Amino acid sequence: MSDIFDVVVIGSGAAGAAAALRAAELGLSVLIVEKAHKFGGTSATSGGVMWIPNHGLDGDRGDSREAALEYLESVIQSPVNVERLRAYVDNAPEMLRFLKKTGVPVMAAAWPDYFPEKPGARSDRSVIAPTFDGRELGDGCYPLMREQYNRFKLFHRYAMDLTETFALMMRSRGWQFTVARMITRYWTDLSTRRASHRDRRFTQGAALMGAVYKQVFARGVELRMETRLEEVNVDKSGTVTGVTVSNHGRRYAINARRGVVLAAGGFEWNQELRDRFYSVPGLSRHSSTPEDANRGEALIAAEKIGASVEHTGQGWWIPTMTLPMPKASNFHEIHQAAFDVGRPYSVCVNRNGVRFVDEATGYDSFGQAMVDDHLKTGANMPCWLIFDAKFRNKFSAGGLMPSVHTPDWRVPGDWWDHYIYRADTIEALAARINLPVEPLTETVRKMNDYARTGVDPEFGRGGNVYDQFFGDPTCTPNPNLGPIDKAPFYAVPINNGDLGTKGGLRCDARARVLDGKGNPIPNLYAAGNCSASPFGDCYPGAGGTIGPAMTFGFVAANDIAERTGNQRGRQHNLLEENA
């Protein structure tokens, strides 16, 4: 194996894959270094959505650069690098066109921006990849891509795309047929069943990463797994020359002639860094990203050579709950509850028994509200999701499936009064989970009044298109409000989990890592959650992590090729400009 490459990419998620694909397409030799024994990173386990404003798919849909910037400027509350923000808006459509040209299929999804009431908001900026046949990676690579969580599979086995997920989540008309089709499709795929238990249908994040990696491998990019970044190497002038890595205890250097791209994810699994940066640190084990994966090694290594950081005070928050693993109750799984907390027939309260947020808001805003409420009251983190038998019959509560799938008699005995709580009255439920009875009963009484009128005067739950998108259309007059009045009553604790960290290495509009004085560190780039979000503290829409990750990976590769005079790269750019 050669230990000299034009470009060395640290991390195999969306940011690293995009940087590698673009650099290889521009004629550069590329190595991807991945510390895990699976490739694809957190992105492969995600929903696989990219937030791409002004993408132009399916012709002119009315979006524009100006509308996107108007929206972003109206929702971003913290100071950000305006030049970098504009670079994202300008380059994201170019990145998407590049993906399409290389053979990665993409399509727009009807997903409202997370702040639909703000000027410039739209419902078509989220982009997804259709289902991908994992066997197209080759039998050697197909089982090596990081697999989706159980929460994204039916019965912990059958892959679900987003349409199937929402059909089953809402028990839409024909959902039983959807289940039967998924099971039949899996078991009639005899050739794959002989090779692996894994469904050959790569969906959501696996679909995106599978399609991208098919093109990455086709261009000769080398991937080394189980290889951990130890140091970023510099010469006497401070120019990055490569990296030191380790594999099963063996340390060795890899030289990068033209650049190193750090794309190794955030630091959500590093409790020390959480304690250092977060006002309310939370626990690393509540993260919904791959366990112990993103520990901030790239951030730490870059800081050692003078790199600076920004926006490190917040994560990409999402409410989560914890349950024992099936058939292994000593071990736990984290389950996302992003949409469950805003369903009708339920309410979320802090430990004072009081509401603190529009429960149906975007999951990042929900997490920010948990943090803010905890700073004010000290009675959040976790909060409680309270619901009745109607909710229990129809909706999931994190990892607790609806009673049509998991009736109470099928819930393991060691879950009750530890992970899930039940009582015949709200008063008895309050006593069981140690909440003050009078505030909780008053909260439920008010929610029942709101359900009858369809108006939530406290927080406006169900009052915008985003809330309603994930509500229950059969519940009227407000799809997000239903009376909490049918016994038994239930409660599950909700933690402030995350999809990664918003803050990281400070970069400029060309994805170059900056030192403490704001100067680029020569030959060092960063993208994805390893770098600071261009949106600061804001999560503008579905795909607000993967969209910038892939865009700035793309931007980094372009800058490396242009800066080092790569002839093929210049020819490519000219051809694209004239296309």
Coordinates of C-alpha atoms in Angstrom, one line a residue:
M1 CA 0.0 0.0 0.0
S2 CA 1.2 3.5 -0.9
D3 CA 1.5 6.0 2.0
I4 CA 1.6 9.0 -0.3
F5 CA -1.6 10.5 -1.8
D6 CA -2.7 13.8 -3.2
V7 CA -5.5 14.1 -0.7
V8 CA -6.1 12.2 2.5
V9 CA -9.7 12.3 3.9
I10 CA -10.3 11.5 7.5
G11 CA -13.8 10.0 7.9
S12 CA -16.1 8.1 5.6
G13 CA -19.4 9.8 6.2
A14 CA -21.2 12.2 3.8
A15 CA -18.6 15.0 4.0
G16 CA -15.6 12.7 3.5
A17 CA -17.3 10.8 0.7
A18 CA -18.2 14.0 -1.2
A19 CA -14.7 15.3 -0.8
A20 CA -13.2 12.0 -2.0
L21 CA -15.6 11.7 -5.0
R22 CA -15.0 15.3 -6.2
A23 CA -11.2 15.1 -5.7
A24 CA -11.0 11.8 -7.6
E25 CA -13.2 13.2 -10.4
L26 CA -10.7 16.0 -10.6
G27 CA -7.8 13.6 -11.2
L28 CA -6.3 13.5 -7.7
S29 CA -5.3 10.4 -5.9
V30 CA -7.4 10.0 -2.7
L31 CA -7.3 7.9 0.5
I32 CA -10.2 7.7 2.9
V33 CA -9.3 6.8 6.5
E34 CA -12.0 5.4 8.7
K35 CA -11.5 4.3 12.3
A36 CA -14.5 2.0 12.5
H37 CA -14.8 -1.4 11.0
K38 CA -17.7 -0.2 8.9
F39 CA -17.7 2.7 6.4
G40 CA -20.4 5.3 5.7
G41 CA -20.2 7.1 9.1
T42 CA -23.2 8.5 10.9
S43 CA -24.6 9.5 7.5
A44 CA -25.3 5.9 6.6
T45 CA -27.4 5.5 9.7
S46 CA -29.3 8.7 9.2
G47 CA -32.5 9.7 7.3
G48 CA -30.2 10.6 4.4
V49 CA -31.8 14.0 3.7
M50 CA -29.9 17.0 2.2
W51 CA -31.2 20.5 2.7
I52 CA -30.3 22.1 -0.7
P53 CA -31.9 25.5 -1.4
N54 CA -32.5 26.6 -5.0
H55 CA -31.7 23.1 -6.2
G56 CA -33.5 23.3 -9.5
L57 CA -34.7 19.7 -9.6
D58 CA -37.7 19.2 -11.8
G59 CA -37.3 22.6 -13.4
D60 CA -37.9 26.0 -11.9
R61 CA -39.9 25.6 -8.7
G62 CA -39.7 29.2 -7.7
D63 CA -36.9 29.1 -5.2
S64 CA -33.9 31.4 -5.5
R65 CA -30.6 32.4 -3.9
E66 CA -32.3 35.5 -2.5
A67 CA -35.2 33.6 -1.0
A68 CA -32.9 31.1 0.6
L69 CA -30.7 33.9 2.2
E70 CA -33.8 35.8 3.3
Y71 CA -35.0 32.6 5.1
L72 CA -31.6 31.8 6.7
E73 CA -31.1 35.4 7.8
S74 CA -34.5 35.4 9.5
V75 CA -34.0 32.1 11.4
I76 CA -30.3 32.3 12.4
Q77 CA -30.0 33.9 15.8
S78 CA -26.2 33.7 16.5
P79 CA -23.4 35.5 14.7
V80 CA -22.2 33.6 11.7
N81 CA -19.6 34.0 8.9
V82 CA -21.8 35.6 6.2
E83 CA -19.3 34.8 3.5
R84 CA -19.4 31.1 4.4
L85 CA -23.2 31.1 4.6
R86 CA -23.4 32.6 1.2
A87 CA -20.8 30.1 -0.1
Y88 CA -23.1 27.3 1.1
V89 CA -26.2 28.7 -0.7
D90 CA -24.1 29.2 -3.9
N91 CA -22.3 25.9 -3.9
A92 CA -25.0 23.5 -2.6
P93 CA -26.9 23.4 -6.0
E94 CA -23.5 22.9 -7.8
M95 CA -22.7 20.0 -5.5
L96 CA -26.1 18.4 -6.3
R97 CA -25.6 18.8 -10.0
F98 CA -22.2 17.2 -9.6
L99 CA -23.7 14.2 -7.8
K100 CA -26.3 13.8 -10.6
K101 CA -23.6 13.9 -13.3
T102 CA -21.5 11.2 -11.6
G103 CA -24.5 8.9 -11.5
V104 CA -26.0 9.5 -8.0
P105 CA -29.8 9.7 -8.3
V106 CA -31.5 12.4 -6.2
M107 CA -35.1 13.7 -5.9
A108 CA -36.8 16.5 -4.0
A109 CA -39.0 15.7 -1.1
A110 CA -42.1 17.6 0.1
W111 CA -40.7 18.5 3.5
P112 CA -41.5 21.9 5.1
D113 CA -38.6 24.0 6.3
Y114 CA -38.5 23.9 10.1
F115 CA -39.6 27.6 10.5
P116 CA -42.4 27.7 7.9
E117 CA -43.7 31.0 9.2
K118 CA -40.5 32.9 8.4
P119 CA -40.0 34.8 5.1
G120 CA -38.5 32.8 2.4
A121 CA -39.5 29.4 3.8
R122 CA -40.5 26.6 1.5
S123 CA -41.5 22.9 1.4
D124 CA -39.2 21.5 -1.3
R125 CA -35.6 22.2 -0.2
S126 CA -35.0 18.7 1.2
V127 CA -33.5 16.2 -1.2
I128 CA -33.2 12.5 -0.8
A129 CA -31.8 9.5 -2.7
P130 CA -34.1 6.7 -3.8
T131 CA -33.6 3.2 -2.6
F132 CA -30.3 1.7 -3.6
D133 CA -29.4 -1.9 -4.2
G134 CA -26.6 -2.6 -1.8
R135 CA -25.4 -5.5 -3.8
E136 CA -24.2 -3.0 -6.5
L137 CA -21.3 -2.2 -4.1
G138 CA -20.1 -5.8 -4.6
D139 CA -20.3 -8.6 -2.2
G140 CA -17.0 -7.5 -0.6
C141 CA -18.3 -4.1 0.3
Y142 CA -22.1 -4.6 0.7
P143 CA -21.9 -5.9 4.2
L144 CA -19.2 -3.4 5.2
M145 CA -21.3 -0.3 5.0
R146 CA -22.6 0.8 8.4
E147 CA -26.0 -0.7 8.9
Q148 CA -29.2 1.2 9.8
Y149 CA -30.4 1.2 13.4
N150 CA -33.2 -1.2 14.4
R151 CA -35.4 1.9 14.8
F152 CA -35.2 2.3 11.0
K153 CA -36.2 -1.3 10.3
L154 CA -39.5 -3.1 10.6
F155 CA -39.3 -5.8 13.2
H156 CA -35.5 -5.1 13.5
R157 CA -35.0 -6.7 10.0
Y158 CA -36.8 -5.1 7.1
A159 CA -35.4 -1.9 5.6
M160 CA -37.9 1.0 5.3
D161 CA -37.8 4.0 3.0
L162 CA -39.3 7.3 4.2
T163 CA -42.6 6.7 2.5
E164 CA -42.9 3.3 4.2
T165 CA -41.8 4.7 7.5
F166 CA -44.4 7.4 7.6
A167 CA -47.1 5.0 6.3
L168 CA -46.5 2.6 9.2
M169 CA -45.9 5.4 11.7
M170 CA -49.3 6.9 10.9
R171 CA -51.0 3.6 10.1
S172 CA -52.1 5.1 6.9
R173 CA -54.7 3.4 4.7
G174 CA -53.1 0.2 3.3
W175 CA -50.4 0.0 5.9
Q176 CA -51.0 -3.8 6.3
F177 CA -50.3 -4.3 2.6
T178 CA -47.1 -2.3 3.0
V179 CA -45.9 -4.6 5.8
A180 CA -46.8 -7.7 3.8
R181 CA -45.0 -6.4 0.7
M182 CA -41.8 -5.6 2.7
I183 CA -41.7 -9.0 4.3
T184 CA -42.3 -10.9 1.1
R185 CA -39.7 -8.8 -0.8
Y186 CA -37.1 -9.7 1.8
W187 CA -37.7 -13.4 2.0
T188 CA -38.0 -13.9 -1.8
D189 CA -34.6 -12.4 -2.3
L190 CA -32.9 -15.8 -2.0
S191 CA -29.5 -14.9 -3.3
T192 CA -29.0 -12.2 -0.6
R193 CA -30.4 -14.4 2.2
R194 CA -27.7 -16.9 1.4
A195 CA -25.1 -14.1 1.7
S196 CA -26.3 -12.0 4.6
H197 CA -29.2 -11.2 6.9
R198 CA -29.0 -7.6 5.7
D199 CA -31.7 -6.4 3.4
R200 CA -30.2 -5.6 0.0
R201 CA -32.5 -2.5 -0.1
F202 CA -30.4 0.4 1.2
T203 CA -32.8 3.1 2.3
Q204 CA -32.6 6.6 3.7
G205 CA -29.0 7.4 4.7
A206 CA -27.7 4.0 3.5
A207 CA -29.3 4.7 0.1
L208 CA -27.5 8.0 -0.3
M209 CA -24.2 6.7 0.9
G210 CA -24.5 3.5 -1.1
A211 CA -25.1 5.5 -4.3
V212 CA -22.2 7.8 -3.6
Y213 CA -19.7 5.1 -2.7
K214 CA -20.5 3.2 -5.8
Q215 CA -19.1 6.2 -7.7
V216 CA -16.3 6.7 -5.2
F217 CA -15.0 3.1 -5.6
A218 CA -15.5 3.3 -9.4
R219 CA -12.9 6.2 -9.4
G220 CA -10.2 4.2 -7.6
V221 CA -10.4 5.8 -4.2
E222 CA -8.7 3.7 -1.5
L223 CA -10.5 3.1 1.8
R224 CA -8.7 2.0 4.9
M225 CA -11.0 1.0 7.8
E226 CA -10.0 0.3 11.4
T227 CA -7.5 3.1 11.0
R228 CA -7.6 5.9 13.6
L229 CA -6.3 9.5 13.2
E230 CA -3.6 10.2 15.8
E231 CA -2.0 13.4 14.7
V232 CA -2.1 16.0 11.9
N233 CA 1.5 16.4 10.7
V234 CA 3.0 19.8 9.8
D235 CA 6.4 20.9 8.6
K236 CA 8.5 23.8 10.0
S237 CA 6.5 26.4 8.1
G238 CA 3.2 25.2 9.7
T239 CA 2.0 23.6 6.4
V240 CA 0.1 20.3 6.8
T241 CA 2.0 17.5 5.2
G242 CA -0.2 14.5 6.1
V243 CA -1.4 12.5 9.1
T244 CA -0.2 9.9 11.6
V245 CA -2.7 7.1 12.0
S246 CA -2.8 3.8 13.9
N247 CA -4.2 0.4 12.9
H248 CA -4.4 -2.3 15.6
G249 CA -1.6 -0.6 17.6
R250 CA 0.7 0.1 14.6
R251 CA 1.4 3.8 14.1
Y252 CA 2.5 5.1 10.8
A253 CA 2.5 8.3 8.7
I254 CA 0.6 9.0 5.5
N255 CA 1.8 11.9 3.4
A256 CA -0.7 14.2 1.6
R257 CA 0.9 16.1 -1.2
R258 CA -2.0 18.6 -1.7
G259 CA -4.3 18.5 1.3
V260 CA -5.9 16.8 4.3
V261 CA -9.7 17.0 4.7
L262 CA -11.0 16.4 8.2
A263 CA -14.5 14.9 8.0
A264 CA -14.5 12.7 11.0
G265 CA -17.8 13.8 12.7
G266 CA -18.3 15.8 15.9
F267 CA -17.6 15.2 19.5
E268 CA -20.9 14.0 20.9
W269 CA -19.5 10.8 22.3
N270 CA -16.7 12.7 24.2
Q271 CA -18.1 13.6 27.6
E272 CA -15.0 15.7 28.4
L273 CA -15.6 17.9 25.4
R274 CA -19.4 18.1 26.1
D275 CA -18.5 19.3 29.6
R276 CA -16.1 21.8 28.2
F277 CA -18.4 23.3 25.6
Y278 CA -22.1 22.8 26.6
S279 CA -24.0 24.9 29.2
V280 CA -26.0 21.8 30.0
P281 CA -23.7 19.0 28.9
G282 CA -26.2 16.1 29.0
L283 CA -24.8 12.5 28.7
S284 CA -23.0 11.2 25.7
R285 CA -24.9 7.9 25.9
H286 CA -28.2 9.8 25.1
S287 CA -26.8 10.6 21.6
S288 CA -28.6 8.8 18.7
T289 CA -25.4 8.6 16.6
P290 CA -23.4 5.4 16.4
E291 CA -22.2 4.4 19.8
D292 CA -18.7 5.7 20.8
A293 CA -18.0 6.7 17.2
N294 CA -17.7 10.5 17.1
R295 CA -15.3 11.5 19.9
G296 CA -13.7 14.6 18.4
E297 CA -10.3 13.1 17.5
A298 CA -10.0 15.4 14.5
L299 CA -10.9 18.5 16.4
I300 CA -8.4 17.6 19.1
A301 CA -5.6 16.9 16.6
A302 CA -6.3 20.1 14.7
E303 CA -6.4 22.2 17.9
K304 CA -2.9 20.9 18.7
I305 CA -1.5 22.6 15.6
G306 CA -3.3 25.9 16.3
A307 CA -6.8 25.4 14.8
S308 CA -9.7 27.4 16.3
V309 CA -13.3 26.4 16.9
E310 CA -16.7 28.0 16.9
H311 CA -20.4 27.4 17.6
T312 CA -19.5 24.6 20.0
G313 CA -22.2 25.5 22.5
Q314 CA -25.0 23.4 20.9
G315 CA -25.6 20.1 19.3
W316 CA -28.1 19.0 16.6
W317 CA -30.6 18.2 19.2
I318 CA -33.3 15.5 19.0
P319 CA -35.4 14.0 21.8
T320 CA -34.5 10.4 22.6
M321 CA -35.5 7.7 25.0
T322 CA -33.8 4.5 26.2
L323 CA -34.9 0.9 26.1
P324 CA -33.1 -2.4 26.7
M325 CA -32.0 -4.2 23.5
P326 CA -34.2 -7.0 22.4
K327 CA -33.1 -10.3 23.9
A328 CA -30.2 -8.6 25.7
S329 CA -31.7 -6.5 28.5
N330 CA -28.3 -5.7 30.1
F331 CA -27.6 -3.5 27.1
H332 CA -29.5 -0.5 25.9
E333 CA -30.6 1.1 22.6
I334 CA -31.3 4.8 22.0
H335 CA -34.6 5.5 20.2
Q336 CA -35.4 8.8 18.6
A337 CA -38.7 10.4 19.5
A338 CA -38.5 13.3 17.1
F339 CA -42.2 13.2 15.9
D340 CA -43.7 11.2 18.8
V341 CA -43.6 14.1 21.2
G342 CA -45.9 16.2 19.0
R343 CA -48.7 13.6 18.4
P344 CA -52.2 14.2 19.6
Y345 CA -53.4 12.8 23.0
S346 CA -50.1 13.7 24.6
V347 CA -48.2 16.4 26.3
C348 CA -44.6 17.0 27.4
V349 CA -43.8 18.5 30.8
N350 CA -40.7 19.2 32.9
R351 CA -40.3 17.7 36.3
N352 CA -42.4 20.5 37.7
G353 CA -45.3 19.1 35.7
V354 CA -45.4 22.2 33.4
R355 CA -45.1 22.5 29.6
F356 CA -42.1 24.4 28.2
V357 CA -42.4 24.1 24.4
D358 CA -44.6 23.5 21.3
E359 CA -44.1 19.8 21.4
A360 CA -44.6 19.4 17.6
T361 CA -41.9 21.9 16.8
G362 CA -38.7 20.8 14.9
Y363 CA -36.7 18.4 17.0
D364 CA -33.7 20.7 17.3
S365 CA -35.9 23.5 18.6
F366 CA -37.4 21.0 21.1
G367 CA -33.9 20.2 22.3
Q368 CA -33.0 23.9 22.6
A369 CA -36.2 24.4 24.6
M370 CA -35.1 21.6 27.0
V371 CA -31.8 23.3 27.5
D372 CA -33.3 26.7 28.0
D373 CA -35.9 25.4 30.4
H374 CA -33.3 23.5 32.4
L375 CA -31.2 26.6 32.8
K376 CA -34.3 28.5 34.1
T377 CA -35.8 25.8 36.3
G378 CA -33.3 23.0 36.8
A379 CA -36.2 20.7 36.2
N380 CA -35.6 19.4 32.7
M381 CA -33.2 16.9 31.1
P382 CA -35.1 14.6 31.1
C383 CA -38.6 15.8 30.6
W384 CA -41.7 13.5 30.4
L385 CA -43.9 12.5 27.6
I386 CA -47.4 11.9 29.1
F387 CA -50.0 10.1 26.9
D388 CA -53.3 8.2 27.1
A389 CA -54.6 4.9 25.7
K390 CA -55.6 6.4 22.4
F391 CA -52.0 7.5 21.8
R392 CA -50.7 4.2 23.0
N393 CA -53.0 2.4 20.5
K394 CA -51.9 4.4 17.4
F395 CA -48.4 5.9 17.9
S396 CA -44.9 5.0 19.0
A397 CA -43.3 6.6 22.0
G398 CA -39.6 6.4 21.1
G399 CA -38.9 2.6 21.1
L400 CA -42.3 1.6 22.5
M401 CA -44.3 0.5 19.5
P402 CA -48.1 1.1 19.3
S403 CA -50.3 -1.5 21.1
V404 CA -51.4 -2.9 17.7
H405 CA -47.8 -4.2 17.5
T406 CA -46.8 -4.4 21.2
P407 CA -49.8 -4.6 23.5
D408 CA -49.1 -4.1 27.2
W409 CA -49.0 -7.8 27.9
R410 CA -46.1 -8.1 25.5
V411 CA -44.1 -5.4 27.1
P412 CA -41.2 -7.0 29.1
G413 CA -41.8 -7.0 32.8
D414 CA -38.5 -5.2 33.6
W415 CA -39.6 -2.3 31.4
W416 CA -42.5 -1.3 33.6
D417 CA -41.7 1.4 36.2
H418 CA -38.2 1.7 34.9
Y419 CA -38.5 2.7 31.3
I420 CA -42.3 3.0 30.9
Y421 CA -44.9 4.0 33.5
R422 CA -48.6 3.3 33.6
A423 CA -51.5 4.2 35.9
D424 CA -55.3 4.4 35.8
T425 CA -55.4 8.1 36.6
I426 CA -53.2 11.1 35.9
E427 CA -52.9 11.7 39.7
A428 CA -51.6 8.1 40.1
L429 CA -49.3 8.5 37.2
A430 CA -47.9 11.7 38.7
A431 CA -47.2 9.9 42.0
R432 CA -45.5 7.0 40.1
I433 CA -43.0 9.3 38.3
N434 CA -42.6 11.7 41.2
L435 CA -44.2 14.8 39.6
P436 CA -46.3 17.2 41.6
V437 CA -49.9 16.1 41.2
E438 CA -51.6 19.5 41.0
P439 CA -49.4 21.1 38.2
L440 CA -49.6 18.0 36.1
T441 CA -53.4 17.5 36.4
E442 CA -53.8 21.3 35.6
T443 CA -51.5 20.9 32.5
V444 CA -53.6 18.0 31.3
R445 CA -56.9 19.8 31.9
K446 CA -55.7 22.8 29.8
M447 CA -54.5 20.5 27.0
N448 CA -57.9 18.9 26.9
D449 CA -59.5 22.3 26.6
Y450 CA -57.1 23.2 23.8
A451 CA -57.9 19.9 22.0
R452 CA -61.6 20.9 22.0
T453 CA -61.0 24.3 20.6
G454 CA -58.1 23.4 18.3
V455 CA -56.0 26.3 19.6
D456 CA -53.0 26.2 21.9
P457 CA -52.7 29.7 23.3
E458 CA -49.5 28.9 25.2
F459 CA -47.2 27.6 22.5
G460 CA -49.2 27.4 19.3
R461 CA -48.9 23.6 18.9
G462 CA -50.3 22.6 15.5
G463 CA -50.5 26.1 14.3
N464 CA -48.1 25.9 11.3
V465 CA -47.6 23.6 8.3
Y466 CA -44.5 21.9 9.8
D467 CA -46.4 20.8 13.0
Q468 CA -49.3 19.6 10.9
F469 CA -47.1 17.7 8.5
F470 CA -46.4 15.2 11.3
G471 CA -49.8 15.4 13.0
D472 CA -52.8 13.1 12.6
P473 CA -55.2 14.3 10.0
T474 CA -58.0 12.3 11.5
C475 CA -57.7 14.3 14.7
T476 CA -59.8 17.4 14.4
P477 CA -59.9 20.4 14.7
N478 CA -56.1 20.3 15.3
P479 CA -54.1 17.3 14.0
N480 CA -51.6 17.8 16.9
L481 CA -54.0 18.2 19.7
G482 CA -56.2 15.5 21.1
P483 CA -57.8 15.1 24.6
I484 CA -55.7 13.1 27.1
D485 CA -58.7 11.4 28.7
K486 CA -58.7 7.6 28.1
A487 CA -57.2 5.3 30.7
P488 CA -54.7 3.9 31.3
F489 CA -52.3 6.7 31.2
Y490 CA -48.6 6.4 30.4
A491 CA -45.3 8.2 30.7
V492 CA -41.8 7.8 29.3
P493 CA -38.7 9.9 30.2
I494 CA -37.4 11.9 27.2
N495 CA -33.7 12.9 27.1
N496 CA -32.0 15.6 25.1
G497 CA -30.2 13.4 22.5
D498 CA -28.5 14.6 19.4
L499 CA -27.7 13.9 15.8
G500 CA -24.1 15.2 16.3
T501 CA -22.6 18.5 17.3
K502 CA -23.2 21.9 15.6
G503 CA -19.8 23.3 16.6
G504 CA -16.4 22.3 15.5
L505 CA -13.3 23.6 13.6
R506 CA -13.7 27.2 12.4
C507 CA -13.5 27.3 8.6
D508 CA -13.8 29.9 5.9
A509 CA -15.9 29.9 2.7
R510 CA -13.4 27.6 1.0
A511 CA -13.6 25.0 3.8
R512 CA -10.1 25.9 5.0
V513 CA -9.4 25.4 8.7
L514 CA -8.5 28.7 10.4
D515 CA -6.1 29.3 13.2
G516 CA -6.7 31.6 16.2
K517 CA -5.9 34.7 14.2
G518 CA -8.3 33.8 11.4
N519 CA -5.7 32.7 9.0
P520 CA -6.0 29.5 7.0
I521 CA -3.7 26.6 8.1
P522 CA -2.1 25.6 4.8
N523 CA -3.3 22.3 3.3
L524 CA -5.9 21.7 6.0
Y525 CA -9.7 21.5 5.3
A526 CA -12.7 20.4 7.2
A527 CA -16.3 19.5 6.4
G528 CA -19.3 18.0 8.1
N529 CA -19.8 18.0 11.9
C530 CA -16.0 18.1 12.3
S531 CA -16.4 21.7 11.2
A532 CA -18.6 24.4 12.6
S533 CA -22.1 24.6 11.0
P534 CA -22.5 27.5 8.6
F535 CA -25.9 28.0 10.3
G536 CA -24.6 28.7 13.7
D537 CA -27.1 27.7 16.3
C538 CA -29.9 27.0 13.8
Y539 CA -31.3 23.9 12.1
P540 CA -33.2 25.4 9.0
G541 CA -34.7 22.2 7.6
A542 CA -34.5 18.5 7.1
G543 CA -31.0 17.7 5.9
G544 CA -29.4 20.7 7.5
T545 CA -26.5 18.5 8.6
I546 CA -25.8 16.4 5.5
G547 CA -26.4 19.2 3.0
P548 CA -23.6 21.4 4.3
A549 CA -21.4 18.4 4.9
M550 CA -21.4 17.3 1.3
T551 CA -21.3 20.8 0.0
F552 CA -18.2 21.8 1.9
G553 CA -16.5 18.5 1.1
F554 CA -17.1 19.3 -2.5
V555 CA -15.8 22.9 -2.0
A556 CA -12.7 21.6 -0.2
A557 CA -11.9 19.3 -3.2
N558 CA -12.4 22.1 -5.6
D559 CA -10.1 24.4 -3.7
I560 CA -7.4 21.8 -3.4
A561 CA -7.5 21.1 -7.1
E562 CA -7.5 24.8 -8.1
R563 CA -4.9 25.9 -5.5
T564 CA -2.4 23.2 -6.6
G565 CA -2.9 23.7 -10.3
N566 CA -4.5 20.4 -11.1
Q567 CA -4.9 20.6 -14.9
R568 CA -7.6 18.0 -15.1
G569 CA -9.5 19.9 -12.4
R570 CA -9.4 23.1 -14.4
Q571 CA -10.6 21.3 -17.5
H572 CA -13.5 19.8 -15.6
N573 CA -14.5 23.2 -14.2
L574 CA -14.4 24.8 -17.7
L575 CA -16.5 21.9 -19.1
E576 CA -19.1 22.3 -16.3
E577 CA -19.3 26.1 -16.7
N578 CA -20.0 25.6 -20.5
A579 CA -22.4 22.7 -20.0

